[in-house]
Tab-separated table of C-alpha atoms and ligand atoms in Angstrom:
chain	number	residue	atom	x	y	z
A	185	MET	CA	-106.404	272.238	200.826
A	186	ARG	CA	-107.582	275.801	201.852
A	187	VAL	CA	-105.243	278.821	201.283
A	188	LEU	CA	-105.747	282.492	201.108
A	189	VAL	CA	-103.490	285.420	198.976
A	190	VAL	CA	-102.358	288.381	200.248
A	191	GLY	CA	-102.323	291.011	198.093
A	192	GLY	CA	-104.220	291.936	194.187
A	193	GLY	CA	-101.809	292.576	192.105
A	194	GLY	CA	-100.696	290.922	188.981
A	195	ARG	CA	-97.865	288.965	190.916
A	196	GLU	CA	-101.399	287.484	193.960
A	197	HIS	CA	-103.372	286.834	190.088
A	198	THR	CA	-99.503	284.822	189.404
A	199	LEU	CA	-99.272	282.679	192.726
A	200	VAL	CA	-103.441	282.107	192.806
A	201	TRP	CA	-103.448	281.367	188.886
A	202	GLN	CA	-100.436	278.733	189.946
A	203	LEU	CA	-101.678	277.883	193.117
A	204	LEU	CA	-104.926	276.354	191.588
A	205	LYS	CA	-102.682	274.282	189.400
A	206	SER	CA	-102.060	272.321	192.465
A	207	PRO	CA	-104.393	268.769	193.476
A	208	ARG	CA	-104.256	269.322	197.034
A	209	VAL	CA	-106.000	273.069	196.580
A	210	GLN	CA	-108.928	272.951	197.360
A	211	LYS	CA	-110.497	277.033	197.494
A	212	VAL	CA	-108.868	279.900	196.842
A	213	TYR	CA	-109.139	282.700	198.492
A	214	CYS	CA	-107.306	286.518	198.033
A	215	ALA	CA	-107.752	289.618	199.908
A	216	PRO	CA	-108.365	291.871	198.913
A	217	GLY	CA	-108.112	290.491	194.838
A	218	ASN	CA	-108.514	292.343	191.546
A	219	ALA	CA	-110.739	291.464	188.355
A	220	GLY	CA	-109.667	289.063	187.032
A	221	ILE	CA	-108.578	286.941	190.082
A	222	ALA	CA	-112.173	287.609	191.077
A	223	GLY	CA	-112.465	285.280	188.125
A	224	ILE	CA	-110.901	282.406	189.850
A	225	ALA	CA	-110.952	282.797	193.214
A	226	GLU	CA	-112.785	284.359	196.115
A	227	CYS	CA	-111.940	287.575	196.401
A	228	VAL	CA	-112.323	289.445	200.311
A	229	PRO	CA	-112.057	292.970	200.614
A	230	ILE	CA	-109.777	292.552	203.101
A	231	ALA	CA	-106.759	295.434	203.317
A	232	GLY	CA	-102.945	294.206	203.775
A	233	GLU	CA	-101.996	296.191	206.180
A	234	ASP	CA	-105.663	295.138	207.849
A	235	VAL	CA	-102.857	292.410	209.787
A	236	ASP	CA	-105.555	291.558	212.085
A	237	GLY	CA	-108.541	291.009	209.988
A	238	LEU	CA	-106.759	288.949	208.116
A	239	VAL	CA	-105.731	286.997	211.475
A	240	ARG	CA	-109.540	286.972	211.519
A	241	PHE	CA	-110.661	285.774	208.534
A	242	ALA	CA	-108.362	282.834	208.247
A	243	LEU	CA	-109.422	281.348	211.676
A	244	GLU	CA	-112.725	281.555	211.267
A	245	ASN	CA	-112.443	279.930	206.888
A	246	GLU	CA	-109.848	277.305	207.971
A	247	ILE	CA	-107.686	279.192	206.019
A	248	GLN	CA	-104.724	276.551	206.216
A	249	LEU	CA	-101.992	278.510	203.776
A	250	THR	CA	-102.053	282.251	203.333
A	251	VAL	CA	-99.535	283.624	200.216
A	252	VAL	CA	-98.164	287.327	201.799
A	253	GLY	CA	-97.596	288.571	197.971
A	254	PRO	CA	-95.836	292.480	199.018
A	255	GLU	CA	-93.234	293.917	201.026
A	256	ALA	CA	-95.068	296.089	203.209
A	257	PRO	CA	-97.235	293.207	205.338
A	258	LEU	CA	-94.364	291.430	205.553
A	259	THR	CA	-92.066	293.759	207.212
A	260	ALA	CA	-94.913	295.192	209.249
A	261	GLY	CA	-94.626	291.636	211.191
A	262	ILE	CA	-97.753	289.812	209.405
A	263	VAL	CA	-96.060	286.058	209.426
A	264	ASP	CA	-95.391	286.928	213.356
A	265	ALA	CA	-98.651	287.309	213.632
A	266	PHE	CA	-100.335	284.354	211.688
A	267	THR	CA	-98.089	282.693	213.477
A	268	ALA	CA	-98.812	283.657	216.530
A	269	ALA	CA	-102.558	282.652	215.675
A	270	GLY	CA	-101.523	279.068	215.083
A	271	LEU	CA	-101.584	279.351	211.290
A	272	LEU	CA	-98.964	278.905	208.266
A	273	ALA	CA	-97.941	282.149	206.475
A	274	PHE	CA	-95.730	282.082	204.187
A	275	GLY	CA	-93.056	284.025	204.210
A	276	PRO	CA	-90.227	285.980	206.259
A	277	ASP	CA	-90.768	287.244	210.090
A	278	LYS	CA	-90.549	291.150	210.695
A	279	ASN	CA	-86.839	290.109	211.462
A	280	ALA	CA	-86.169	288.668	208.550
A	281	ALA	CA	-88.345	290.944	206.465
A	282	GLN	CA	-86.186	293.809	207.594
A	283	LEU	CA	-83.743	292.716	204.524
A	284	GLU	CA	-85.497	294.946	202.430
A	285	GLY	CA	-87.459	296.520	204.744
A	286	SER	CA	-84.457	298.331	205.848
A	287	LYS	CA	-81.693	298.586	203.033
A	288	VAL	CA	-78.648	299.406	206.069
A	289	PHE	CA	-79.978	295.988	207.857
A	290	ALA	CA	-78.991	294.609	203.886
A	291	LYS	CA	-75.864	296.537	203.544
A	292	GLU	CA	-74.266	295.243	207.338
A	293	ILE	CA	-75.624	292.203	206.303
A	294	MET	CA	-74.002	292.669	202.892
A	295	GLU	CA	-70.558	293.739	204.189
A	296	LYS	CA	-70.751	291.379	207.281
A	297	TYR	CA	-70.509	288.191	205.186
A	298	ASN	CA	-68.989	289.469	202.266
A	299	ILE	CA	-71.532	289.376	199.922
A	300	PRO	CA	-70.249	291.171	196.965
A	301	THR	CA	-72.361	295.012	196.980
A	302	ALA	CA	-72.251	298.645	196.404
A	303	GLU	CA	-69.260	300.252	198.667
A	304	SER	CA	-71.329	302.467	200.553
A	305	ARG	CA	-72.236	304.692	203.811
A	306	VAL	CA	-75.055	305.245	205.904
A	307	PHE	CA	-75.943	309.124	206.739
A	308	GLN	CA	-78.161	309.925	209.328
A	309	ASN	CA	-77.657	313.662	209.164
A	310	ALA	CA	-78.178	315.493	205.459
A	311	THR	CA	-74.753	317.696	205.423
A	312	GLU	CA	-72.766	314.968	206.781
A	313	ALA	CA	-73.519	313.132	203.247
A	314	ILE	CA	-74.015	315.719	200.934
A	315	ALA	CA	-70.027	316.875	202.044
A	316	TYR	CA	-69.988	312.908	201.110
A	317	ILE	CA	-71.161	313.489	198.417
A	318	ARG	CA	-68.702	315.811	196.650
A	319	GLU	CA	-66.239	314.121	197.716
A	320	LYS	CA	-66.514	311.058	195.837
A	321	GLY	CA	-68.333	313.072	192.755
A	322	VAL	CA	-70.878	311.736	190.248
A	323	PRO	CA	-72.545	309.626	188.950
A	324	ILE	CA	-74.063	308.348	192.995
A	325	VAL	CA	-76.460	306.220	194.370
A	326	VAL	CA	-78.603	308.273	197.137
A	327	LYS	CA	-81.562	305.663	199.131
A	328	ALA	CA	-84.143	305.831	200.988
A	329	ASP	CA	-83.557	303.575	203.967
A	330	GLY	CA	-86.248	302.346	204.446
A	331	LEU	CA	-89.657	301.624	201.827
A	332	ALA	CA	-90.627	303.967	199.300
A	333	ALA	CA	-92.639	302.306	196.898
A	334	GLY	CA	-90.006	301.639	194.171
A	335	LYS	CA	-89.182	305.281	194.623
A	336	GLY	CA	-86.409	306.252	196.877
A	337	VAL	CA	-83.689	305.201	195.699
A	338	ILE	CA	-82.299	308.379	192.995
A	339	VAL	CA	-79.970	307.068	190.850
A	340	ALA	CA	-77.959	310.975	190.377
A	341	GLU	CA	-76.070	311.834	187.162
A	342	THR	CA	-75.170	315.719	188.695
A	343	VAL	CA	-74.176	317.257	192.016
A	344	GLU	CA	-76.632	318.935	192.338
A	345	GLU	CA	-79.212	316.288	191.448
A	346	ALA	CA	-77.256	313.699	193.858
A	347	VAL	CA	-78.164	317.100	196.978
A	348	GLY	CA	-81.479	317.347	195.827
A	349	ALA	CA	-82.083	313.710	196.419
A	350	VAL	CA	-80.894	314.246	200.133
A	351	GLN	CA	-83.021	316.659	200.461
A	352	LEU	CA	-86.112	315.313	199.656
A	353	ILE	CA	-86.022	312.358	201.400
A	354	MET	CA	-83.821	313.909	204.569
A	355	VAL	CA	-84.777	317.484	204.486
A	356	GLU	CA	-88.482	316.744	202.832
A	357	GLN	CA	-89.046	314.111	204.268
A	358	ALA	CA	-90.574	312.619	201.559
A	359	PHE	CA	-90.892	308.988	202.194
A	360	GLY	CA	-91.681	309.951	206.187
A	361	VAL	CA	-90.025	308.004	208.256
A	362	ALA	CA	-88.419	305.419	205.847
A	363	GLY	CA	-85.867	308.401	205.479
A	364	SER	CA	-84.819	308.862	208.464
A	365	GLN	CA	-81.010	307.310	207.658
A	366	ILE	CA	-80.395	307.139	203.798
A	367	VAL	CA	-77.793	305.441	202.161
A	368	VAL	CA	-75.302	306.946	199.607
A	369	GLU	CA	-73.709	304.219	197.139
A	370	GLU	CA	-71.128	303.754	194.098
A	371	PHE	CA	-72.722	303.758	190.681
A	372	LEU	CA	-72.509	301.109	188.981
A	373	SER	CA	-72.443	299.637	185.827
A	374	GLY	CA	-73.987	296.690	183.500
A	375	GLU	CA	-76.733	294.638	183.276
A	376	GLU	CA	-79.465	294.179	185.703
A	377	VAL	CA	-80.864	290.226	186.718
A	378	SER	CA	-83.217	289.330	189.075
A	379	VAL	CA	-82.764	285.860	190.713
A	380	LEU	CA	-85.481	284.745	193.046
A	381	ALA	CA	-84.913	281.511	195.212
A	382	PHE	CA	-86.719	280.080	197.575
A	383	THR	CA	-85.521	278.683	200.824
A	384	ASP	CA	-86.693	277.697	204.306
A	385	GLY	CA	-83.481	279.173	206.074
A	386	VAL	CA	-81.799	276.605	205.324
A	387	THR	CA	-81.922	274.944	201.805
A	388	VAL	CA	-81.682	277.473	198.981
A	389	VAL	CA	-83.367	277.110	195.658
A	390	PRO	CA	-82.334	279.746	192.763
A	391	MET	CA	-85.810	279.236	190.725
A	392	VAL	CA	-85.173	280.775	186.920
A	393	SER	CA	-83.514	283.739	186.333
A	394	SER	CA	-85.577	287.418	184.809
A	395	GLN	CA	-85.427	290.880	184.210
A	396	ASP	CA	-87.021	292.964	185.236
A	397	HIS	CA	-87.813	297.175	182.636
A	398	LYS	CA	-88.197	299.037	185.083
A	399	ALA	CA	-88.208	302.699	183.696
A	400	ALA	CA	-91.486	303.715	181.753
A	401	TYR	CA	-90.427	304.546	178.161
A	402	ASP	CA	-88.218	302.202	175.475
A	403	GLY	CA	-84.639	301.890	175.365
A	404	ASP	CA	-84.869	302.789	179.678
A	405	THR	CA	-86.266	306.180	180.374
A	406	GLY	CA	-87.957	308.360	181.833
A	407	PRO	CA	-89.022	307.526	185.162
A	408	ASN	CA	-87.818	304.532	187.582
A	409	THR	CA	-91.724	302.600	187.195
A	410	GLY	CA	-93.245	298.999	190.211
A	411	GLY	CA	-92.115	297.349	186.805
A	412	MET	CA	-92.652	297.718	183.087
A	413	GLY	CA	-92.190	294.808	181.783
A	414	ALA	CA	-90.689	290.827	182.402
A	415	TYR	CA	-89.137	287.378	181.024
A	416	SER	CA	-87.579	284.305	182.076
A	417	PRO	CA	-84.261	283.158	181.160
A	418	ALA	CA	-82.036	286.051	180.948
A	419	PRO	CA	-78.994	285.421	179.129
A	420	VAL	CA	-76.970	287.662	180.658
A	421	LEU	CA	-77.068	285.122	184.068
A	422	THR	CA	-75.144	281.941	182.644
A	423	PRO	CA	-74.978	278.951	183.969
A	424	GLU	CA	-71.755	280.069	185.109
A	425	LEU	CA	-72.795	283.448	186.616
A	426	LEU	CA	-75.699	281.032	188.157
A	427	ALA	CA	-73.256	279.421	190.013
A	428	GLU	CA	-71.711	282.719	191.242
A	429	VAL	CA	-74.380	283.694	192.663
A	430	GLU	CA	-75.550	280.805	194.751
A	431	GLU	CA	-72.846	280.459	195.907
A	432	ARG	CA	-71.446	284.283	196.952
A	433	ILE	CA	-74.431	285.914	196.917
A	434	LEU	CA	-77.700	283.397	198.128
A	435	ARG	CA	-76.130	281.246	200.380
A	436	PRO	CA	-74.003	283.420	202.358
A	437	THR	CA	-77.588	285.393	202.968
A	438	ILE	CA	-79.122	282.752	203.861
A	439	SER	CA	-76.701	281.075	206.373
A	440	GLY	CA	-75.422	285.139	207.393
A	441	LEU	CA	-78.918	285.722	208.025
A	442	ARG	CA	-79.219	282.153	211.060
A	443	GLN	CA	-75.846	283.759	211.884
A	444	GLU	CA	-77.592	286.680	213.509
A	445	GLY	CA	-80.330	284.255	214.867
A	446	ILE	CA	-82.464	284.579	211.222
A	447	VAL	CA	-84.561	282.540	209.471
A	448	PHE	CA	-85.396	283.551	207.191
A	449	LYS	CA	-88.574	281.326	205.145
A	450	GLY	CA	-90.041	282.755	201.679
A	451	ILE	CA	-88.948	284.403	198.640
A	452	LEU	CA	-85.291	286.171	198.696
A	453	TYR	CA	-84.962	287.885	195.714
A	454	ALA	CA	-82.228	289.733	195.122
A	455	GLY	CA	-81.908	292.267	192.762
A	456	LEU	CA	-78.330	291.753	190.902
A	457	MET	CA	-75.695	294.169	188.595
A	458	ILE	CA	-73.648	292.370	187.073
A	459	THR	CA	-71.017	294.002	186.461
A	460	PRO	CA	-66.962	293.330	185.276
A	461	ASN	CA	-66.509	292.733	188.412
A	462	GLY	CA	-69.027	290.752	188.530
A	463	PRO	CA	-72.306	290.302	189.690
A	464	LYS	CA	-72.921	292.304	192.542
A	465	VAL	CA	-76.405	292.965	194.984
A	466	LEU	CA	-78.593	296.399	193.953
A	467	GLU	CA	-81.736	295.350	196.368
A	468	TYR	CA	-82.974	292.113	198.405
A	469	ASN	CA	-86.565	292.002	198.402
A	470	VAL	CA	-88.567	289.163	200.975
A	471	ARG	CA	-90.887	288.525	197.859
A	472	PHE	CA	-91.574	287.903	194.576
A	473	GLY	CA	-91.135	290.498	192.567
A	474	ASP	CA	-94.009	292.113	190.601
A	475	PRO	CA	-93.915	291.572	187.364
A	476	GLU	CA	-90.718	288.842	187.515
A	477	CYS	CA	-93.530	286.623	188.642
A	478	GLN	CA	-95.423	287.379	185.467
A	479	ALA	CA	-92.838	285.648	184.231
A	480	VAL	CA	-90.880	282.662	186.543
A	481	LEU	CA	-93.556	281.744	187.829
A	482	PRO	CA	-95.387	279.970	184.984
A	483	ARG	CA	-92.742	277.718	184.222
A	484	LEU	CA	-92.803	276.520	187.371
A	485	LYS	CA	-93.046	272.216	186.127
A	486	SER	CA	-93.779	271.651	189.990
A	487	ASP	CA	-96.564	272.266	192.614
A	488	LEU	CA	-96.077	275.360	194.353
A	489	LEU	CA	-98.507	274.460	197.173
A	490	THR	CA	-95.690	271.338	197.906
A	491	ILE	CA	-93.002	273.446	197.702
A	492	MET	CA	-93.879	276.532	200.357
A	493	LEU	CA	-95.673	274.188	202.449
A	494	SER	CA	-91.883	272.550	202.409
A	495	VAL	CA	-90.625	276.373	203.269
A	496	VAL	CA	-92.734	276.773	206.078
A	497	ASN	CA	-92.004	273.413	207.767
A	498	ARG	CA	-88.074	273.480	206.670
A	499	CYS	CA	-87.991	270.403	204.091
A	500	LEU	CA	-86.940	272.424	201.321
A	501	HIS	CA	-84.458	269.696	200.827
A	502	GLU	CA	-87.001	267.049	199.845
A	503	GLN	CA	-88.227	268.999	197.172
A	504	LYS	CA	-87.030	268.551	193.476
A	505	ILE	CA	-88.222	271.463	191.484
A	506	GLU	CA	-88.494	271.592	188.382
A	507	TRP	CA	-89.258	274.099	185.100
A	508	HIS	CA	-90.436	274.131	182.038
A	509	ASN	CA	-87.815	275.161	179.780
A	510	ASN	CA	-89.625	277.421	177.227
A	511	HIS	CA	-89.061	281.046	177.642
A	512	THR	CA	-92.003	283.818	178.771
A	513	ALA	CA	-92.626	287.341	178.245
A	514	CYS	CA	-94.879	289.739	180.920
A	515	VAL	CA	-96.019	293.387	179.237
A	516	VAL	CA	-96.929	295.619	181.246
A	517	MET	CA	-100.239	297.677	179.956
A	518	ALA	CA	-99.965	300.951	182.388
A	519	SER	CA	-102.622	303.033	182.623
A	520	GLY	CA	-101.720	307.167	180.714
A	521	GLY	CA	-99.223	309.206	184.005
A	522	TYR	CA	-98.261	306.194	184.762
A	523	PRO	CA	-95.918	305.972	187.653
A	524	GLY	CA	-97.249	309.772	187.840
A	525	GLN	CA	-100.592	310.468	187.607
A	526	TYR	CA	-103.402	308.417	186.221
A	527	ASP	CA	-106.509	308.874	186.018
A	528	LYS	CA	-108.760	305.289	186.811
A	529	GLY	CA	-112.310	303.700	185.662
A	530	TRP	CA	-111.349	302.914	182.167
A	531	VAL	CA	-113.135	300.385	181.427
A	532	ILE	CA	-111.096	297.509	178.884
A	533	ASP	CA	-111.908	296.637	175.943
A	534	GLY	CA	-110.301	292.962	174.589
A	535	LEU	CA	-110.435	290.899	177.322
A	536	GLU	CA	-112.531	287.375	175.804
A	537	ASP	CA	-110.487	288.362	173.283
A	538	ALA	CA	-107.525	287.930	174.530
A	539	ALA	CA	-108.245	285.159	176.749
A	540	THR	CA	-108.756	282.483	173.318
A	541	MET	CA	-104.890	283.018	171.846
A	542	GLU	CA	-103.170	280.632	173.157
A	543	ASP	CA	-100.218	280.130	175.220
A	544	VAL	CA	-101.623	283.704	176.438
A	545	PHE	CA	-102.320	284.563	180.410
A	546	VAL	CA	-103.758	287.601	180.917
A	547	PHE	CA	-103.104	288.434	184.344
A	548	HIS	CA	-104.237	291.504	185.715
A	549	ALA	CA	-103.284	293.866	188.562
A	550	GLY	CA	-104.535	297.088	188.591
A	551	THR	CA	-108.349	296.412	187.458
A	552	ALA	CA	-111.929	296.725	188.962
A	553	LEU	CA	-115.224	295.800	188.091
A	554	LYS	CA	-117.789	297.839	187.632
A	555	GLN	CA	-120.886	297.466	185.905
A	556	GLY	CA	-120.650	294.261	185.124
A	557	ASN	CA	-116.901	295.686	183.071
A	558	VAL	CA	-113.482	295.234	183.631
A	559	VAL	CA	-112.109	298.836	184.128
A	560	THR	CA	-108.643	300.116	185.600
A	561	ALA	CA	-108.546	300.833	188.617
A	562	GLY	CA	-104.214	301.536	189.492
A	563	GLY	CA	-101.459	302.831	187.627
A	564	ARG	CA	-100.062	298.560	186.509
A	565	VAL	CA	-103.530	297.706	184.968
A	566	LEU	CA	-102.268	294.225	182.993
A	567	GLY	CA	-99.414	292.037	182.817
A	568	VAL	CA	-100.220	290.035	179.651
A	569	THR	CA	-97.906	287.088	179.476
A	570	ALA	CA	-96.906	284.610	176.927
A	571	TRP	CA	-94.848	281.657	176.878
A	572	GLY	CA	-93.263	279.890	173.495
A	573	LYS	CA	-89.874	277.680	172.870
A	574	THR	CA	-88.450	280.951	171.880
A	575	LEU	CA	-87.975	284.760	173.135
A	576	ARG	CA	-89.226	286.153	170.559
A	577	LEU	CA	-92.084	283.429	169.641
A	578	ALA	CA	-93.461	284.648	174.030
A	579	LEU	CA	-92.854	287.971	172.660
A	580	ASP	CA	-95.376	288.211	169.679
A	581	LYS	CA	-97.612	286.369	171.400
A	582	ALA	CA	-97.393	288.378	173.663
A	583	TYR	CA	-97.848	292.272	171.949
A	584	ALA	CA	-100.257	290.247	169.349
A	585	ALA	CA	-102.192	289.635	172.764
A	586	VAL	CA	-101.316	293.730	173.984
A	587	ASP	CA	-102.861	294.224	170.656
A	588	VAL	CA	-106.058	293.570	170.973
A	589	ILE	CA	-106.347	294.714	174.550
A	590	SER	CA	-107.401	298.583	174.858
A	591	PHE	CA	-108.256	301.141	177.221
A	592	GLU	CA	-107.726	305.171	176.861
A	593	GLY	CA	-103.806	306.784	177.493
A	594	ALA	CA	-103.022	302.838	177.855
A	595	HIS	CA	-99.440	302.692	177.223
A	596	TYR	CA	-96.691	299.650	177.127
A	597	ARG	CA	-93.180	299.124	176.119
A	598	ARG	CA	-92.515	298.309	173.040
A	599	ASP	CA	-88.811	296.931	173.721
A	600	ILE	CA	-89.657	294.248	176.419
A	601	GLY	CA	-86.794	291.197	176.029
A	602	GLN	CA	-84.996	292.947	173.297
A	603	LYS	CA	-81.342	293.525	175.348
A	604	ALA	CA	-81.577	289.489	175.529
A	605	LEU	CA	-82.836	289.471	172.326
A	606	ARG	CA	-79.475	291.329	171.666
A	607	ARG	CA	-77.605	289.721	173.016
A	608	ASP	CA	-78.058	285.131	171.889
A	609	VAL	CA	-78.957	284.960	168.774
A	610	ARG	CA	-80.450	281.516	168.940
A	611	ASN	CA	-83.975	283.796	170.315
A	612	ILE	CA	-84.014	285.605	166.865
B	789	AMP	P1	-83.142	298.912	193.620
B	789	AMP	O1	-84.619	298.882	195.535
B	789	AMP	O2	-82.340	299.747	195.234
B	789	AMP	O3	-82.717	297.853	193.164
B	789	AMP	O4	-82.646	299.997	192.686
B	789	AMP	C1	-83.731	300.409	192.251
B	789	AMP	C2	-83.214	300.808	190.797
B	789	AMP	O5	-82.267	301.728	190.723
B	789	AMP	C3	-82.325	300.040	190.451
B	789	AMP	O6	-83.250	298.470	190.024
B	789	AMP	C4	-80.663	300.330	189.339
B	789	AMP	O7	-81.979	300.413	188.624
B	789	AMP	C5	-80.920	301.435	190.094
B	789	AMP	N1	-79.883	301.540	191.184
B	789	AMP	C6	-80.104	300.945	192.147
B	789	AMP	N2	-78.216	300.987	192.960
B	789	AMP	C7	-77.995	301.329	192.016
B	789	AMP	C8	-76.253	300.964	191.754
B	789	AMP	N3	-75.152	301.540	193.027
B	789	AMP	N4	-75.339	301.223	190.553
B	789	AMP	C9	-76.404	301.323	189.711
B	789	AMP	N5	-77.550	301.684	190.412
B	789	AMP	C10	-78.732	301.143	190.515
B	790	LIG	N1	-90.198	294.342	190.073
B	790	LIG	C1	-89.427	294.522	191.181
B	790	LIG	C2	-89.567	294.601	192.266
B	790	LIG	O1	-90.824	293.955	192.266
B	790	LIG	O2	-88.956	294.523	193.306
């Protein structure tokens, strides 16, 4: 089959890499891709937002399946456009993608179908939101309704901070129309975990668990980022908790959407807080997480293309999805200054050496080719990933690879996986 992957981050490098393992895959294109993807697939310079351009490319090149990585094209309706053109695309349609595209919509679904989440209120008016914040007290969480590149959620420790968040989102409109409504919600404490599932709108098959590291610096300090590393499995999600997540969160979400007339096909990602009162939804995403994808997909034993086709064709129940028993760890190497301002164009050294290391996979995110060199081209640059029989071994190998790679200003967290190691002595 001829496959097109849309996107150009670490998630898409992992998707391309995994799809190429399928004996059914003849050729993989990636739009726009990055320097790492260019080494294993054909990159085409079409942006993910250029839906018309992508449809035209898919028609002209007889693409049989298009896999959409990022949320922006999904919420913009890329799958609807492909379907209308008679093409197969993996991912939810525009209606279903609202689950990530609108936090207000997601909250309405959760409320209506009794899915555990933080208590919340929706506001279209800043004065009312501020009055509610003063009444509820802190800590409290303020969220822009729409997509805001991971920056639209502010966990406020003080009333001033919460009020500042409302001003930023609603008055200054820092995220444009994404901030015309906000959700103000109860602060939940506990440990976070990501549960991703394949679903064809009826059958829901959870993947192995993973944990992201959202804060920029060690000890979960500093500003939130897209994710600075991940590992899988996450021992915080015991088999009992996973069963509860399936029963109380994943299945009711998909069946609730169906009752609303929405068939969700693709990846449902539940970002969860494991609270003393059980798992609660912090957010839904409608795609693979990045960097969770880098930690989860290498563990997939079954054929990814076959699974994706069964999702698109609504026969996921016929699949038996198998996973490797090992542990994976992904350490993100980011540009100096990320998630704030950073320079681009620094030469990355050591990639050849890392490529020779056993059980190591260096997934590229913000990289580009310039005069024969691989250079930095984004905030998150590489997802240095490794696997091993234990998490400790996976981490040792991933950090050994990080140690041979260098570029000006590189920064990364040194404590990926530490929560799991503390929790589960068997991993040490
Ligand atoms: P979201 O994009 O909604 O997942 O929010 C981004 C991050 O903000 C999450 O990964 C959590 O770390 C934090 N967060 C979101 N909602 C809450 C909440 N209700 N309580 C505590 N932390 C939260
Ligand atoms: N790593 C979190 C996300 O992909 O949204």
